[in-house]
Amino acid sequence: MELAFELQNALLPCSFQATVARFPLASWNGFRLLPRHANCDNGRESRSQGSGSRGARTVDHLKEPEVCDVESRKDVAMLNFKELHKLNAKLKALCHVQKELIANLEAQAILKNEDRESMMCVNDWQDNLLMFWKDHINNSYDHPKRSWHEPEGLEGPEGFQPEDEGKLGEVALTKSYENLMLELTEMSAELILYNEEARETSLQELAISVRAGWKAAFILRHGSAVPLQTTLSPADRMEFTFVEWLFARSLARHRQARDPSLWGPVPSVKVLKVQKIESRTFLQRYMQRRGELLEQRAGQSCEALRDIRTMIGKSLQNRRSIEEVCHCPDSGVNLNEVLLFHGSPSAKINGILANGFDPRYAGEGTGAMFGQGTYFAHNASKCFRYGDDDAAETGGLRQTVLLVRALLGAPYYQDYMSPDQRMPPANSDSVVVLTRAEGGCVDHREYVLYEGASCLPVYLIDFEHLPACGCLMCGW
């Protein structure tokens, strides 16, 4: 599938450049598509000079002027049409190959799911068998006489006395217990190996789905293939797996509301639904903003985001930015395009889906510590407190957050509050608020964008707080 994507991205520019090189720009200037042939003027001049016999002979020996203007334009237009037709056929062939690769990958994933379910069934069976043998051994040890039965039809050995029955029963029980313990040890070793193999298989399958969903999330489709109005559609299996993985790994501990000196546990939530957001209007705004940054940078890459230091309680964490923040696949020029989370009440989310992000409404109801911009975080749990106002009354069981493609460009690293700020400082495109461990004023990094076109909504995530969740919304 990667090969299909690369071919599809590389084919159009190359073919288009070849077509433009073949037909210069001057040849497309309206009705002056091609200059008149010299023979046309020469023919008229020769006829105008044909007053005598010699002029008549000159006219007789002249060749017929070649076809000019209209016919030449028709030939060029027809040739351009043929080139575009060939290009369209190649793109259709690539699209067909891409669909076949995706279908093949989905079929392989289905087979792996079936294998994993079979392995889980075997695992459950082994667990039940182990529990059975443990119960049997414990019952036999507690009641040795009950577990000893003399074989019927056989007489005891010479000198056998009834009082020796208990001793023989204990000896036999000890041997039986040792045999069972040996079998149990072997089964336990096999179970450990099986669990490791099943875990490795699950991790490999998860890695494949996450990698495929990660690429699908960052594909910017052509505007003509995207609906004009905002539409929501269920994410496919690979995209759901990727978003769920990104959401779960971004959860972090936060300060308690009642006592800021204490830190709460990592939230325990479950992703219920992931919907893909598509809008031609949003996409065109984002692509225009992206083109402006490319033009400003003259094709030069921006400096990558700095690594992250976070102090949680007395524990200091040093993390690489690329491990914490989901970056867009490198497209040749690094503009620090990343996936970030945004939390808002349901009414505001509906407004964002209808009209896009508008920094002018920043801070309504929650305050704007860093000016009139749109705020994002790479920790999904940081967005929980900006959700619905009635979440606390209902126990905070369900909430919604947005996953957004953000164009950070060249960020300005800020370590102070600035409520009156309206734009990023000079020579920067966004603001990254540093943590206290980095000399800043927040526990977890925040990302502020002052241009609505720099934010492209990608996914809408509905999730549920589990009963064991101890986050702020569930009442620390």
Coordinates of C-alpha atoms in Angstrom, one line a residue:
M1 CA 0.0 0.0 0.0
E2 CA 2.9 2.4 0.7
L3 CA 4.2 1.8 -2.9
A4 CA 0.7 2.6 -4.3
F5 CA 0.6 5.9 -2.3
E6 CA 4.1 6.9 -3.4
L7 CA 3.3 6.2 -7.0
Q8 CA 0.1 8.1 -6.9
N9 CA 1.8 11.1 -5.2
A10 CA 4.7 11.1 -7.7
L11 CA 2.9 10.4 -10.9
L12 CA 0.7 13.5 -11.2
P13 CA 3.5 16.2 -10.9
C14 CA 5.9 14.3 -13.2
S15 CA 3.3 13.9 -15.9
F16 CA 2.0 17.4 -15.6
Q17 CA 5.6 18.8 -15.8
A18 CA 6.2 16.7 -18.9
T19 CA 3.1 18.0 -20.6
V20 CA 3.9 21.6 -19.7
A21 CA 7.5 21.2 -21.0
R22 CA 6.2 19.7 -24.2
F23 CA 3.8 22.6 -24.9
P24 CA 5.3 26.0 -23.8
L25 CA 3.3 28.5 -21.9
A26 CA 3.3 30.9 -24.8
S27 CA 1.4 28.5 -26.9
W28 CA -1.7 28.7 -24.7
N29 CA -2.4 32.4 -25.1
G30 CA -5.9 32.4 -26.4
F31 CA -6.2 32.7 -30.2
R32 CA -2.4 33.3 -30.6
L33 CA -1.8 29.6 -29.8
L34 CA 0.8 29.3 -32.7
P35 CA 2.3 32.0 -34.9
R36 CA 1.2 32.2 -38.5
H37 CA 3.4 30.2 -40.8
A38 CA 5.8 32.1 -42.9
N39 CA 4.4 30.6 -46.0
C40 CA 1.1 32.3 -45.3
D41 CA 2.5 35.8 -45.7
N42 CA 5.0 34.8 -48.4
G43 CA 2.1 33.4 -50.4
R44 CA 0.2 36.7 -50.2
E45 CA 3.3 38.7 -51.0
S46 CA 4.1 36.5 -54.0
R47 CA 0.6 36.9 -55.4
S48 CA 0.7 40.6 -54.9
Q49 CA 3.9 40.8 -57.0
G50 CA 2.6 38.6 -59.8
S51 CA 1.7 41.5 -62.2
G52 CA 3.8 40.1 -65.1
S53 CA 4.4 36.8 -66.6
R54 CA 7.4 36.2 -64.3
G55 CA 5.1 37.0 -61.3
A56 CA 2.6 34.5 -62.6
R57 CA 5.2 31.8 -62.9
T58 CA 6.2 32.5 -59.3
V59 CA 2.6 32.1 -58.2
D60 CA 2.3 28.9 -60.1
H61 CA 5.4 27.4 -58.5
L62 CA 4.5 28.4 -54.9
K63 CA 3.4 25.7 -52.5
E64 CA 0.0 25.8 -50.8
P65 CA 0.3 27.6 -47.4
E66 CA 0.2 25.3 -44.4
V67 CA -2.9 25.3 -42.1
C68 CA -2.6 28.0 -39.5
D69 CA -4.3 29.3 -36.4
V70 CA -7.5 27.3 -35.9
E71 CA -6.3 24.0 -37.3
S72 CA -3.1 24.2 -35.3
R73 CA -5.0 25.0 -32.1
K74 CA -7.2 22.0 -32.7
D75 CA -4.2 19.7 -33.1
V76 CA -2.6 21.0 -29.9
A77 CA -5.9 20.8 -27.9
M78 CA -6.4 17.2 -29.2
L79 CA -2.9 16.3 -28.2
N80 CA -3.4 17.8 -24.7
F81 CA -6.6 15.9 -24.4
K82 CA -4.9 12.6 -25.3
E83 CA -2.1 13.3 -22.7
L84 CA -4.7 14.0 -20.0
H85 CA -6.7 11.0 -21.0
K86 CA -3.5 8.8 -20.6
L87 CA -2.8 10.4 -17.3
N88 CA -6.3 9.7 -16.1
A89 CA -6.1 6.1 -17.1
K90 CA -2.8 5.7 -15.1
L91 CA -4.4 7.3 -12.0
K92 CA -7.4 4.9 -12.3
A93 CA -5.1 1.9 -12.5
L94 CA -3.2 3.1 -9.5
C95 CA -6.4 3.6 -7.6
H96 CA -7.5 0.1 -8.5
V97 CA -4.2 -1.4 -7.2
Q98 CA -4.5 0.6 -4.0
K99 CA -8.0 -0.7 -3.3
E100 CA -6.7 -4.3 -3.9
L101 CA -3.8 -3.8 -1.5
I102 CA -6.2 -2.4 1.2
A103 CA -8.6 -5.3 0.7
N104 CA -5.7 -7.8 1.0
L105 CA -4.5 -6.1 4.2
E106 CA -8.0 -6.2 5.7
A107 CA -8.3 -9.9 4.8
Q108 CA -5.0 -10.6 6.5
A109 CA -6.1 -8.7 9.6
I110 CA -9.4 -10.7 9.8
L111 CA -7.4 -14.0 9.7
K112 CA -5.1 -12.8 12.4
N113 CA -8.1 -11.8 14.6
E114 CA -9.5 -15.3 14.1
D115 CA -6.2 -16.8 15.1
R116 CA -6.0 -14.6 18.2
E117 CA -9.5 -15.6 19.2
S118 CA -8.7 -19.3 18.9
M119 CA -5.5 -18.8 21.0
M120 CA -7.6 -17.0 23.6
C121 CA -10.0 -19.9 23.8
V122 CA -7.1 -22.3 24.3
N123 CA -5.8 -20.0 27.0
D124 CA -9.1 -19.9 28.8
W125 CA -9.3 -23.7 28.6
Q126 CA -5.8 -24.1 30.2
D127 CA -6.7 -21.6 32.9
N128 CA -9.8 -23.6 33.8
L129 CA -7.9 -26.9 33.8
L130 CA -5.2 -25.4 36.1
M131 CA -7.9 -24.2 38.5
F132 CA -9.5 -27.7 38.5
W133 CA -6.2 -29.4 39.3
K134 CA -5.4 -26.9 42.1
D135 CA -8.8 -27.5 43.7
H136 CA -8.5 -31.2 43.4
I137 CA -5.0 -31.2 45.0
N138 CA -6.2 -28.9 47.8
N139 CA -9.2 -31.1 48.6
S140 CA -7.0 -34.2 48.5
Y141 CA -4.5 -32.7 50.9
D142 CA -7.2 -31.6 53.3
H143 CA -8.9 -35.0 53.4
P144 CA -6.2 -37.7 52.8
K145 CA -8.3 -40.6 54.0
R146 CA -11.2 -39.7 51.7
S147 CA -9.0 -39.6 48.7
W148 CA -7.4 -43.0 49.4
H149 CA -9.4 -46.0 48.1
E150 CA -8.1 -49.6 48.3
P151 CA -8.4 -51.4 45.0
E152 CA -11.3 -53.8 45.1
G153 CA -10.7 -57.6 44.6
L154 CA -7.1 -57.5 45.9
E155 CA -6.0 -58.6 49.4
G156 CA -3.5 -56.8 51.4
P157 CA 0.1 -58.0 51.5
E158 CA 1.3 -60.4 54.1
G159 CA 1.5 -58.8 57.6
F160 CA -0.9 -56.1 56.5
Q161 CA -2.7 -54.6 59.4
P162 CA -5.8 -52.3 59.2
E163 CA -3.9 -49.6 61.2
D164 CA -1.4 -49.4 58.4
E165 CA -4.1 -48.2 56.0
G166 CA -3.7 -44.6 57.0
K167 CA 0.1 -44.7 56.4
L168 CA -0.2 -46.3 53.0
G169 CA -2.8 -43.8 52.1
E170 CA -0.5 -40.9 53.0
V171 CA 2.4 -42.4 51.0
A172 CA 0.2 -42.9 48.0
L173 CA -1.3 -39.4 48.3
T174 CA 2.2 -37.9 48.6
K175 CA 3.3 -39.6 45.3
S176 CA 0.0 -38.6 43.6
Y177 CA 0.5 -35.0 44.9
E178 CA 4.1 -34.9 43.6
N179 CA 3.0 -36.2 40.1
L180 CA 0.2 -33.6 40.0
M181 CA 2.6 -30.8 41.0
L182 CA 5.0 -31.9 38.3
E183 CA 2.3 -31.9 35.7
L184 CA 1.1 -28.5 37.0
T185 CA 4.6 -27.1 36.7
E186 CA 4.9 -28.3 33.1
M187 CA 1.5 -26.9 32.2
S188 CA 2.3 -23.6 33.9
A189 CA 5.5 -23.3 31.8
E190 CA 3.6 -24.0 28.6
L191 CA 1.0 -21.5 29.6
I192 CA 3.7 -18.8 30.1
L193 CA 5.2 -19.5 26.7
Y194 CA 1.8 -19.4 25.1
N195 CA 0.9 -16.1 26.8
E196 CA 4.2 -14.6 25.6
E197 CA 3.5 -15.8 22.1
A198 CA -0.1 -14.5 22.1
R199 CA 1.1 -11.2 23.5
E200 CA 3.8 -10.9 20.8
T201 CA 1.2 -11.7 18.1
S202 CA -1.2 -9.1 19.5
L203 CA 1.5 -6.5 19.6
Q204 CA 2.5 -7.2 16.0
E205 CA -1.1 -7.0 14.8
L206 CA -1.6 -3.7 16.7
A207 CA 1.6 -2.3 15.2
I208 CA 0.4 -3.1 11.7
S209 CA -3.0 -1.6 12.3
V210 CA -1.6 1.5 14.0
R211 CA 0.9 2.1 11.2
A212 CA -1.8 1.8 8.5
G213 CA -4.2 4.0 10.4
W214 CA -1.5 6.6 11.1
K215 CA -0.8 6.9 7.4
A216 CA -4.6 7.1 6.6
A217 CA -5.1 9.8 9.2
F218 CA -2.5 12.1 7.5
I219 CA -3.6 11.7 3.9
L220 CA -4.8 15.0 2.5
R221 CA -7.3 14.1 -0.2
H222 CA -7.9 16.3 -3.3
G223 CA -10.5 18.9 -2.7
S224 CA -12.8 17.6 -5.4
A225 CA -13.0 14.2 -3.6
V226 CA -14.2 15.8 -0.3
P227 CA -17.7 16.9 0.4
L228 CA -18.2 20.7 0.4
Q229 CA -20.2 20.6 3.7
T230 CA -18.9 19.0 6.8
T231 CA -19.8 15.3 7.0
L232 CA -19.2 12.7 9.7
S233 CA -18.6 9.0 8.7
P234 CA -17.6 6.1 10.9
A235 CA -13.8 5.5 10.8
D236 CA -12.7 2.2 9.4
R237 CA -11.1 -0.6 11.6
M238 CA -7.5 0.5 11.1
E239 CA -8.3 4.2 11.7
F240 CA -10.3 3.3 14.9
T241 CA -7.4 1.2 16.2
F242 CA -4.9 4.0 15.6
V243 CA -7.1 6.7 17.2
E244 CA -7.8 4.4 20.2
W245 CA -4.1 3.7 20.6
L246 CA -3.2 7.4 20.4
F247 CA -5.9 8.4 22.8
A248 CA -5.0 5.7 25.4
R249 CA -1.3 6.3 25.3
S250 CA -1.8 10.1 25.8
L251 CA -3.6 9.8 29.1
A252 CA -1.7 11.3 32.0
R253 CA -1.9 12.2 35.7
H254 CA -3.3 15.6 36.7
R255 CA -3.5 17.6 39.9
Q256 CA -6.5 17.1 42.1
A257 CA -9.1 19.9 42.2
R258 CA -9.5 19.9 46.0
D259 CA -5.8 19.8 46.8
P260 CA -3.5 20.9 44.0
S261 CA -0.5 19.5 45.9
L262 CA -1.8 15.9 45.2
W263 CA -2.0 14.2 41.9
G264 CA -4.8 11.9 40.8
P265 CA -4.5 8.6 39.0
V266 CA -4.3 8.1 35.3
P267 CA -7.9 8.2 33.9
S268 CA -9.6 5.0 33.1
V269 CA -11.7 5.4 30.0
K270 CA -13.0 3.4 27.0
V271 CA -13.3 4.8 23.4
L272 CA -16.9 4.1 22.2
K273 CA -16.9 5.7 18.7
V274 CA -14.6 7.4 16.3
Q275 CA -16.0 9.5 13.4
K276 CA -14.0 10.9 10.5
I277 CA -14.5 14.6 9.7
E278 CA -14.4 15.7 6.1
S279 CA -15.0 19.2 4.7
R280 CA -13.7 20.7 1.5
T281 CA -13.9 24.2 3.0
F282 CA -11.7 23.3 5.9
L283 CA -9.3 21.4 3.7
Q284 CA -8.9 24.3 1.2
R285 CA -8.3 26.8 4.1
Y286 CA -5.7 24.5 5.6
M287 CA -3.9 23.8 2.3
Q288 CA -3.8 27.6 1.6
R289 CA -2.3 28.3 5.0
R290 CA 0.2 25.5 4.4
G291 CA 1.2 27.0 1.1
E292 CA 1.8 30.4 2.8
L293 CA 4.1 28.8 5.3
L294 CA 6.0 27.0 2.6
E295 CA 6.4 30.3 0.7
Q296 CA 7.5 32.1 3.8
R297 CA 10.1 29.4 4.6
A298 CA 11.3 29.3 1.0
G299 CA 11.2 25.5 1.0
Q300 CA 13.3 25.3 4.3
S301 CA 12.2 23.0 7.1
C302 CA 11.3 24.3 10.5
E303 CA 13.2 23.2 13.6
A304 CA 11.7 20.1 15.1
L305 CA 9.8 20.4 18.4
R306 CA 11.9 20.3 21.6
D307 CA 11.9 17.3 23.9
I308 CA 9.5 17.4 26.8
R309 CA 10.2 17.5 30.5
T310 CA 7.3 17.0 32.9
M311 CA 7.3 17.1 36.7
I312 CA 4.5 14.9 38.2
G313 CA 4.6 15.1 42.0
K314 CA 8.3 14.5 42.8
S315 CA 8.9 12.5 39.7
L316 CA 10.7 14.1 36.7
Q317 CA 10.0 12.7 33.3
N318 CA 12.2 13.4 30.2
R319 CA 10.5 12.4 27.0
R320 CA 11.3 12.8 23.4
S321 CA 8.8 15.0 21.6
I322 CA 8.4 12.5 18.8
E323 CA 7.4 9.8 21.3
E324 CA 4.8 12.0 23.0
V325 CA 3.4 14.1 20.1
C326 CA 2.1 12.3 17.0
H327 CA 3.9 13.8 14.0
C328 CA 2.8 13.9 10.4
P329 CA 4.9 11.6 8.1
D330 CA 7.7 13.6 6.6
S331 CA 6.7 15.1 3.2
G332 CA 10.1 16.5 2.4
V333 CA 9.6 19.8 4.3
N334 CA 9.0 19.8 8.0
L335 CA 6.4 22.3 9.1
N336 CA 5.7 20.6 12.5
E337 CA 2.3 19.2 11.4
V338 CA 1.1 17.1 14.4
L339 CA -2.1 15.5 15.7
L340 CA -3.4 17.3 18.9
F341 CA -6.5 17.0 21.1
H342 CA -9.1 19.8 21.7
G343 CA -11.9 19.7 24.3
S344 CA -15.0 21.9 24.2
P345 CA -18.7 21.6 25.3
S346 CA -20.9 19.8 22.7
A347 CA -22.5 23.1 21.6
K348 CA -19.1 24.6 20.7
I349 CA -18.0 21.4 19.0
N350 CA -21.0 21.6 16.8
G351 CA -20.1 25.2 15.9
I352 CA -16.5 24.1 15.1
L353 CA -17.8 21.3 12.8
A354 CA -20.0 23.9 11.0
N355 CA -17.7 26.9 10.7
G356 CA -14.2 25.7 11.8
F357 CA -12.0 27.1 14.6
D358 CA -12.4 30.8 15.4
P359 CA -9.7 32.2 17.8
R360 CA -11.9 35.2 18.5
Y361 CA -14.1 33.1 20.8
A362 CA -11.1 31.8 22.8
G363 CA -11.5 31.6 26.5
E364 CA -15.2 32.0 26.8
G365 CA -16.1 30.4 30.1
T366 CA -12.7 29.0 30.8
G367 CA -10.3 32.0 30.4
A368 CA -7.4 32.6 28.1
M369 CA -4.1 32.4 29.9
F370 CA -2.1 32.8 26.7
G371 CA -4.2 35.1 24.6
Q372 CA -6.9 35.0 22.0
G373 CA -6.0 31.7 20.3
T374 CA -7.2 28.1 20.0
Y375 CA -5.7 25.8 22.6
F376 CA -4.6 22.2 22.1
A377 CA -2.8 19.4 24.0
H378 CA -1.0 16.2 23.1
N379 CA -2.5 14.7 26.3
A380 CA -6.2 13.8 25.7
S381 CA -6.8 13.8 29.5
K382 CA -6.0 17.5 29.6
C383 CA -9.1 18.2 27.5
F384 CA -11.5 16.4 29.9
R385 CA -12.1 19.5 32.1
Y386 CA -13.1 21.6 29.1
G387 CA -15.9 19.2 28.1
D388 CA -19.6 19.5 28.8
D389 CA -20.6 21.6 31.8
D390 CA -23.1 19.0 33.0
A391 CA -20.5 16.2 32.9
A392 CA -20.0 16.4 36.6
E393 CA -23.7 16.1 37.4
T394 CA -24.0 12.9 35.3
G395 CA -20.8 11.5 36.9
G396 CA -18.7 12.3 33.9
L397 CA -19.6 9.0 32.2
R398 CA -19.4 10.2 28.6
Q399 CA -17.5 13.0 26.8
T400 CA -16.3 14.0 23.4
V401 CA -13.0 15.4 22.1
L402 CA -11.7 16.5 18.7
L403 CA -8.5 15.1 17.2
V404 CA -7.0 17.9 15.0
R405 CA -4.2 18.2 12.5
A406 CA -2.3 21.3 13.7
L407 CA 0.2 23.3 11.6
L408 CA 2.6 24.6 14.2
G409 CA 5.3 25.8 11.8
A410 CA 8.1 27.6 13.7
P411 CA 6.9 27.6 17.4
Y412 CA 7.7 30.2 20.0
Y413 CA 8.4 28.5 23.4
Q414 CA 6.7 30.6 26.0
D415 CA 7.2 30.3 29.8
Y416 CA 4.9 33.1 31.0
M417 CA 1.2 34.0 30.9
S418 CA -0.1 36.5 28.4
P419 CA -3.9 37.0 28.5
D420 CA -3.8 40.0 26.1
Q421 CA -1.8 38.2 23.3
R422 CA -3.4 38.3 19.9
M423 CA -0.7 36.7 17.7
P424 CA 2.5 34.8 18.0
P425 CA 5.8 36.7 18.4
A426 CA 7.7 37.8 15.3
N427 CA 9.2 35.1 13.2
S428 CA 7.0 32.4 14.7
D429 CA 3.8 30.7 13.7
S430 CA 2.5 29.3 17.0
V431 CA 3.1 29.3 20.8
V432 CA 4.2 26.2 22.8
V433 CA 3.7 26.8 26.5
L434 CA 6.5 25.1 28.5
T435 CA 6.0 23.0 31.6
R436 CA 7.1 23.9 35.1
A437 CA 10.0 21.4 34.8
E438 CA 11.1 23.4 31.7
G439 CA 10.8 26.7 33.5
G440 CA 7.3 27.4 32.4
C441 CA 3.9 27.8 34.1
V442 CA 1.8 24.6 33.3
D443 CA 2.1 20.9 34.3
H444 CA 1.6 19.6 30.7
R445 CA 2.5 21.4 27.5
E446 CA -0.2 23.5 25.7
Y447 CA -0.2 24.5 22.0
V448 CA -1.8 27.8 21.0
L449 CA -2.7 28.7 17.3
Y450 CA -3.9 32.2 16.4
E451 CA -4.9 31.3 12.8
G452 CA -8.1 29.3 12.4
A453 CA -6.9 28.0 9.1
S454 CA -3.9 26.3 10.8
C455 CA -6.3 23.7 12.4
L456 CA -7.9 20.9 10.4
P457 CA -10.5 18.8 12.4
V458 CA -9.8 15.1 11.5
Y459 CA -11.7 12.9 14.0
L460 CA -14.5 13.2 16.6
I461 CA -13.9 10.8 19.5
D462 CA -16.7 9.7 21.9
F463 CA -15.5 7.9 25.0
E464 CA -16.8 6.7 28.4
H465 CA -15.3 7.0 31.9
L466 CA -15.2 3.6 33.5
P467 CA -16.4 3.0 37.1
A468 CA -12.8 2.7 38.3
C469 CA -11.9 6.1 36.8
G470 CA -10.6 8.6 39.4
C471 CA -10.1 11.7 37.2
L472 CA -11.3 15.2 37.8
M473 CA -14.6 14.7 36.0
C474 CA -15.4 11.6 38.0
G475 CA -14.9 13.5 41.3
W476 CA -11.5 13.2 42.9

